[in-house]
Amino acid sequence: MGFIIGGIIVLLLIIFWIANYNSLVKLRNWVEQSWAQIDNQLKRRYDLIPNLMETVKGYMKHEEQTLAKIVSLRNQMGDTSATREEQMEANNQLSSSLRQLFALREDYPDLKANENFKMLQEELTGTENKIAYARQLYNKTVSEYNTKIESFPSNLVASLHQFAKTDVLSTPPEERKNVKVQF
């Protein structure tokens, strides 16, 4: 009788262990899938930038520095050896430079009226929104994963199978500043 009870306890512990392990694997895969969504949107924006640069090049001859910075940052985004943190830093700088470029369009009425520029601006704005949503989803997924890794008894399974915490993506300092609105 004691042998049967001991066997049942061992079986329940094995089932518990497997369930926790599978849960951690599922969450880790969700984190990777969430990152892939960010990566897809970054690639989409990466592909749109050359068209934007061709459109504005003729109009903004005096803005060479801004255009060169955007090209340089785009090239950094294409670096496949960059870490997630390096990719997101380049992404943040590129977003800032694109906002600067779109603000400059007010100084160039012909560019402002160019249909191709308008279309590219709308596509890039939509892509920026998708990147923001993907970042939000990634951070939510990472938080769930990290919570599971740190919570008892899952932390026992996580430490034995070397599941490591993942960093959330932080908001760049320039995006945390208060927006000054003037009418």
mmCIF file with all atom_site columns, N, CA and C in Angstrom, residues 102-131:
data_model
loop_
_atom_site.group_PDB
_atom_site.id
_atom_site.type_symbol
_atom_site.label_atom_id
_atom_site.label_alt_id
_atom_site.label_comp_id
_atom_site.label_asym_id
_atom_site.label_entity_id
_atom_site.label_seq_id
_atom_site.pdbx_PDB_ins_code
_atom_site.Cartn_x
_atom_site.Cartn_y
_atom_site.Cartn_z
_atom_site.occupancy
_atom_site.B_iso_or_equiv
_atom_site.pdbx_formal_charge
_atom_site.auth_seq_id
_atom_site.auth_comp_id
_atom_site.auth_asym_id
_atom_site.auth_atom_id
_atom_site.pdbx_PDB_model_num
ATOM 1  N N  . PHE A 1 102 ? 10.153 64.709 -41.166 1.00 0.00 ? 102 PHE A N  1
ATOM 2  C CA . PHE A 1 102 ? 8.765  65.057 -41.454 1.00 0.00 ? 102 PHE A CA 1
ATOM 3  C C  . PHE A 1 102 ? 8.434  66.466 -40.968 1.00 0.00 ? 102 PHE A C  1
ATOM 4  N N  . ALA A 1 103 ? 9.080  66.917 -39.915 1.00 0.00 ? 103 ALA A N  1
ATOM 5  C CA . ALA A 1 103 ? 8.879  68.289 -39.439 1.00 0.00 ? 103 ALA A CA 1
ATOM 6  C C  . ALA A 1 103 ? 9.448  69.291 -40.441 1.00 0.00 ? 103 ALA A C  1
ATOM 7  N N  . LEU A 1 104 ? 10.520 68.924 -41.119 1.00 0.00 ? 104 LEU A N  1
ATOM 8  C CA . LEU A 1 104 ? 11.152 69.821 -42.097 1.00 0.00 ? 104 LEU A CA 1
ATOM 9  C C  . LEU A 1 104 ? 10.299 70.019 -43.355 1.00 0.00 ? 104 LEU A C  1
ATOM 10 N N  . ARG A 1 105 ? 9.370  69.137 -43.591 1.00 0.00 ? 105 ARG A N  1
ATOM 11 C CA . ARG A 1 105 ? 8.581  69.238 -44.830 1.00 0.00 ? 105 ARG A CA 1
ATOM 12 C C  . ARG A 1 105 ? 7.817  70.552 -44.918 1.00 0.00 ? 105 ARG A C  1
ATOM 13 N N  . GLU A 1 106 ? 7.545  71.170 -43.775 1.00 0.00 ? 106 GLU A N  1
ATOM 14 C CA . GLU A 1 106 ? 6.851  72.459 -43.763 1.00 0.00 ? 106 GLU A CA 1
ATOM 15 C C  . GLU A 1 106 ? 7.662  73.526 -44.495 1.00 0.00 ? 106 GLU A C  1
ATOM 16 N N  . ASP A 1 107 ? 8.981  73.377 -44.491 1.00 0.00 ? 107 ASP A N  1
ATOM 17 C CA . ASP A 1 107 ? 9.855  74.346 -45.163 1.00 0.00 ? 107 ASP A CA 1
ATOM 18 C C  . ASP A 1 107 ? 9.931  74.119 -46.670 1.00 0.00 ? 107 ASP A C  1
ATOM 19 N N  . TYR A 1 108 ? 9.342  73.036 -47.142 1.00 0.00 ? 108 TYR A N  1
ATOM 20 C CA . TYR A 1 108 ? 9.428  72.675 -48.561 1.00 0.00 ? 108 TYR A CA 1
ATOM 21 C C  . TYR A 1 108 ? 8.019  72.391 -49.097 1.00 0.00 ? 108 TYR A C  1
ATOM 22 N N  . PRO A 1 109 ? 7.295  73.438 -49.515 1.00 0.00 ? 109 PRO A N  1
ATOM 23 C CA . PRO A 1 109 ? 5.906  73.278 -49.964 1.00 0.00 ? 109 PRO A CA 1
ATOM 24 C C  . PRO A 1 109 ? 5.752  72.282 -51.116 1.00 0.00 ? 109 PRO A C  1
ATOM 25 N N  . ASP A 1 110 ? 6.725  72.243 -52.039 1.00 0.00 ? 110 ASP A N  1
ATOM 26 C CA . ASP A 1 110 ? 6.626  71.296 -53.154 1.00 0.00 ? 110 ASP A CA 1
ATOM 27 C C  . ASP A 1 110 ? 6.697  69.855 -52.657 1.00 0.00 ? 110 ASP A C  1
ATOM 28 N N  . LEU A 1 111 ? 7.555  69.628 -51.684 1.00 0.00 ? 111 LEU A N  1
ATOM 29 C CA . LEU A 1 111 ? 7.671  68.289 -51.105 1.00 0.00 ? 111 LEU A CA 1
ATOM 30 C C  . LEU A 1 111 ? 6.392  67.931 -50.361 1.00 0.00 ? 111 LEU A C  1
ATOM 31 N N  . LYS A 1 112 ? 5.871  68.890 -49.626 1.00 0.00 ? 112 LYS A N  1
ATOM 32 C CA . LYS A 1 112 ? 4.649  68.681 -48.856 1.00 0.00 ? 112 LYS A CA 1
ATOM 33 C C  . LYS A 1 112 ? 3.493  68.273 -49.773 1.00 0.00 ? 112 LYS A C  1
ATOM 34 N N  . ALA A 1 113 ? 3.478  68.789 -50.997 1.00 0.00 ? 113 ALA A N  1
ATOM 35 C CA . ALA A 1 113 ? 2.407  68.496 -51.948 1.00 0.00 ? 113 ALA A CA 1
ATOM 36 C C  . ALA A 1 113 ? 2.666  67.220 -52.748 1.00 0.00 ? 113 ALA A C  1
ATOM 37 N N  . ASN A 1 114 ? 3.853  66.664 -52.675 1.00 0.00 ? 114 ASN A N  1
ATOM 38 C CA . ASN A 1 114 ? 4.213  65.477 -53.454 1.00 0.00 ? 114 ASN A CA 1
ATOM 39 C C  . ASN A 1 114 ? 3.428  64.259 -52.950 1.00 0.00 ? 114 ASN A C  1
ATOM 40 N N  . GLU A 1 115 ? 2.667  63.636 -53.853 1.00 0.00 ? 115 GLU A N  1
ATOM 41 C CA . GLU A 1 115 ? 1.813  62.501 -53.484 1.00 0.00 ? 115 GLU A CA 1
ATOM 42 C C  . GLU A 1 115 ? 2.629  61.302 -53.006 1.00 0.00 ? 115 GLU A C  1
ATOM 43 N N  . ASN A 1 116 ? 3.752  61.055 -53.663 1.00 0.00 ? 116 ASN A N  1
ATOM 44 C CA . ASN A 1 116 ? 4.596  59.930 -53.259 1.00 0.00 ? 116 ASN A CA 1
ATOM 45 C C  . ASN A 1 116 ? 5.115  60.137 -51.833 1.00 0.00 ? 116 ASN A C  1
ATOM 46 N N  . PHE A 1 117 ? 5.512  61.367 -51.511 1.00 0.00 ? 117 PHE A N  1
ATOM 47 C CA . PHE A 1 117 ? 5.981  61.676 -50.161 1.00 0.00 ? 117 PHE A CA 1
ATOM 48 C C  . PHE A 1 117 ? 4.859  61.464 -49.147 1.00 0.00 ? 117 PHE A C  1
ATOM 49 N N  . LYS A 1 118 ? 3.662  61.947 -49.482 1.00 0.00 ? 118 LYS A N  1
ATOM 50 C CA . LYS A 1 118 ? 2.520  61.782 -48.577 1.00 0.00 ? 118 LYS A CA 1
ATOM 51 C C  . LYS A 1 118 ? 2.245  60.302 -48.311 1.00 0.00 ? 118 LYS A C  1
ATOM 52 N N  . MET A 1 119 ? 2.257  59.504 -49.386 1.00 0.00 ? 119 MET A N  1
ATOM 53 C CA . MET A 1 119 ? 1.991  58.079 -49.255 1.00 0.00 ? 119 MET A CA 1
ATOM 54 C C  . MET A 1 119 ? 3.064  57.400 -48.386 1.00 0.00 ? 119 MET A C  1
ATOM 55 N N  . LEU A 1 120 ? 4.328  57.726 -48.644 1.00 0.00 ? 120 LEU A N  1
ATOM 56 C CA . LEU A 1 120 ? 5.412  57.132 -47.858 1.00 0.00 ? 120 LEU A CA 1
ATOM 57 C C  . LEU A 1 120 ? 5.339  57.559 -46.399 1.00 0.00 ? 120 LEU A C  1
ATOM 58 N N  . GLN A 1 121 ? 4.978  58.821 -46.174 1.00 0.00 ? 121 GLN A N  1
ATOM 59 C CA . GLN A 1 121 ? 4.849  59.301 -44.801 1.00 0.00 ? 121 GLN A CA 1
ATOM 60 C C  . GLN A 1 121 ? 3.736  58.540 -44.079 1.00 0.00 ? 121 GLN A C  1
ATOM 61 N N  . GLU A 1 122 ? 2.621  58.324 -44.758 1.00 0.00 ? 122 GLU A N  1
ATOM 62 C CA . GLU A 1 122 ? 1.522  57.572 -44.148 1.00 0.00 ? 122 GLU A CA 1
ATOM 63 C C  . GLU A 1 122 ? 1.941  56.132 -43.856 1.00 0.00 ? 122 GLU A C  1
ATOM 64 N N  . GLU A 1 123 ? 2.638  55.509 -44.804 1.00 0.00 ? 123 GLU A N  1
ATOM 65 C CA . GLU A 1 123 ? 3.097  54.137 -44.589 1.00 0.00 ? 123 GLU A CA 1
ATOM 66 C C  . GLU A 1 123 ? 4.085  54.061 -43.435 1.00 0.00 ? 123 GLU A C  1
ATOM 67 N N  . LEU A 1 124 ? 5.006  55.006 -43.374 1.00 0.00 ? 124 LEU A N  1
ATOM 68 C CA . LEU A 1 124 ? 5.983  55.005 -42.279 1.00 0.00 ? 124 LEU A CA 1
ATOM 69 C C  . LEU A 1 124 ? 5.311  55.286 -40.938 1.00 0.00 ? 124 LEU A C  1
ATOM 70 N N  . THR A 1 125 ? 4.335  56.173 -40.929 1.00 0.00 ? 125 THR A N  1
ATOM 71 C CA . THR A 1 125 ? 3.599  56.449 -39.694 1.00 0.00 ? 125 THR A CA 1
ATOM 72 C C  . THR A 1 125 ? 2.850  55.203 -39.240 1.00 0.00 ? 125 THR A C  1
ATOM 73 N N  . GLY A 1 126 ? 2.205  54.521 -40.178 1.00 0.00 ? 126 GLY A N  1
ATOM 74 C CA . GLY A 1 126 ? 1.519  53.271 -39.851 1.00 0.00 ? 126 GLY A CA 1
ATOM 75 C C  . GLY A 1 126 ? 2.480  52.219 -39.327 1.00 0.00 ? 126 GLY A C  1
ATOM 76 N N  . THR A 1 127 ? 3.640  52.141 -39.944 1.00 0.00 ? 127 THR A N  1
ATOM 77 C CA . THR A 1 127 ? 4.648  51.179 -39.507 1.00 0.00 ? 127 THR A CA 1
ATOM 78 C C  . THR A 1 127 ? 5.159  51.530 -38.115 1.00 0.00 ? 127 THR A C  1
ATOM 79 N N  . GLU A 1 128 ? 5.361  52.823 -37.846 1.00 0.00 ? 128 GLU A N  1
ATOM 80 C CA . GLU A 1 128 ? 5.786  53.249 -36.502 1.00 0.00 ? 128 GLU A CA 1
ATOM 81 C C  . GLU A 1 128 ? 4.743  52.836 -35.460 1.00 0.00 ? 128 GLU A C  1
ATOM 82 N N  . ASN A 1 129 ? 3.464  52.975 -35.796 1.00 0.00 ? 129 ASN A N  1
ATOM 83 C CA . ASN A 1 129 ? 2.402  52.563 -34.876 1.00 0.00 ? 129 ASN A CA 1
ATOM 84 C C  . ASN A 1 129 ? 2.438  51.055 -34.642 1.00 0.00 ? 129 ASN A C  1
ATOM 85 N N  . LYS A 1 130 ? 2.697  50.303 -35.706 1.00 0.00 ? 130 LYS A N  1
ATOM 86 C CA . LYS A 1 130 ? 2.785  48.846 -35.567 1.00 0.00 ? 130 LYS A CA 1
ATOM 87 C C  . LYS A 1 130 ? 3.997  48.449 -34.733 1.00 0.00 ? 130 LYS A C  1
ATOM 88 N N  . ILE A 1 131 ? 5.097  49.174 -34.884 1.00 0.00 ? 131 ILE A N  1
ATOM 89 C CA . ILE A 1 131 ? 6.286  48.906 -34.065 1.00 0.00 ? 131 ILE A CA 1
ATOM 90 C C  . ILE A 1 131 ? 5.956  49.170 -32.594 1.00 0.00 ? 131 ILE A C  1
#
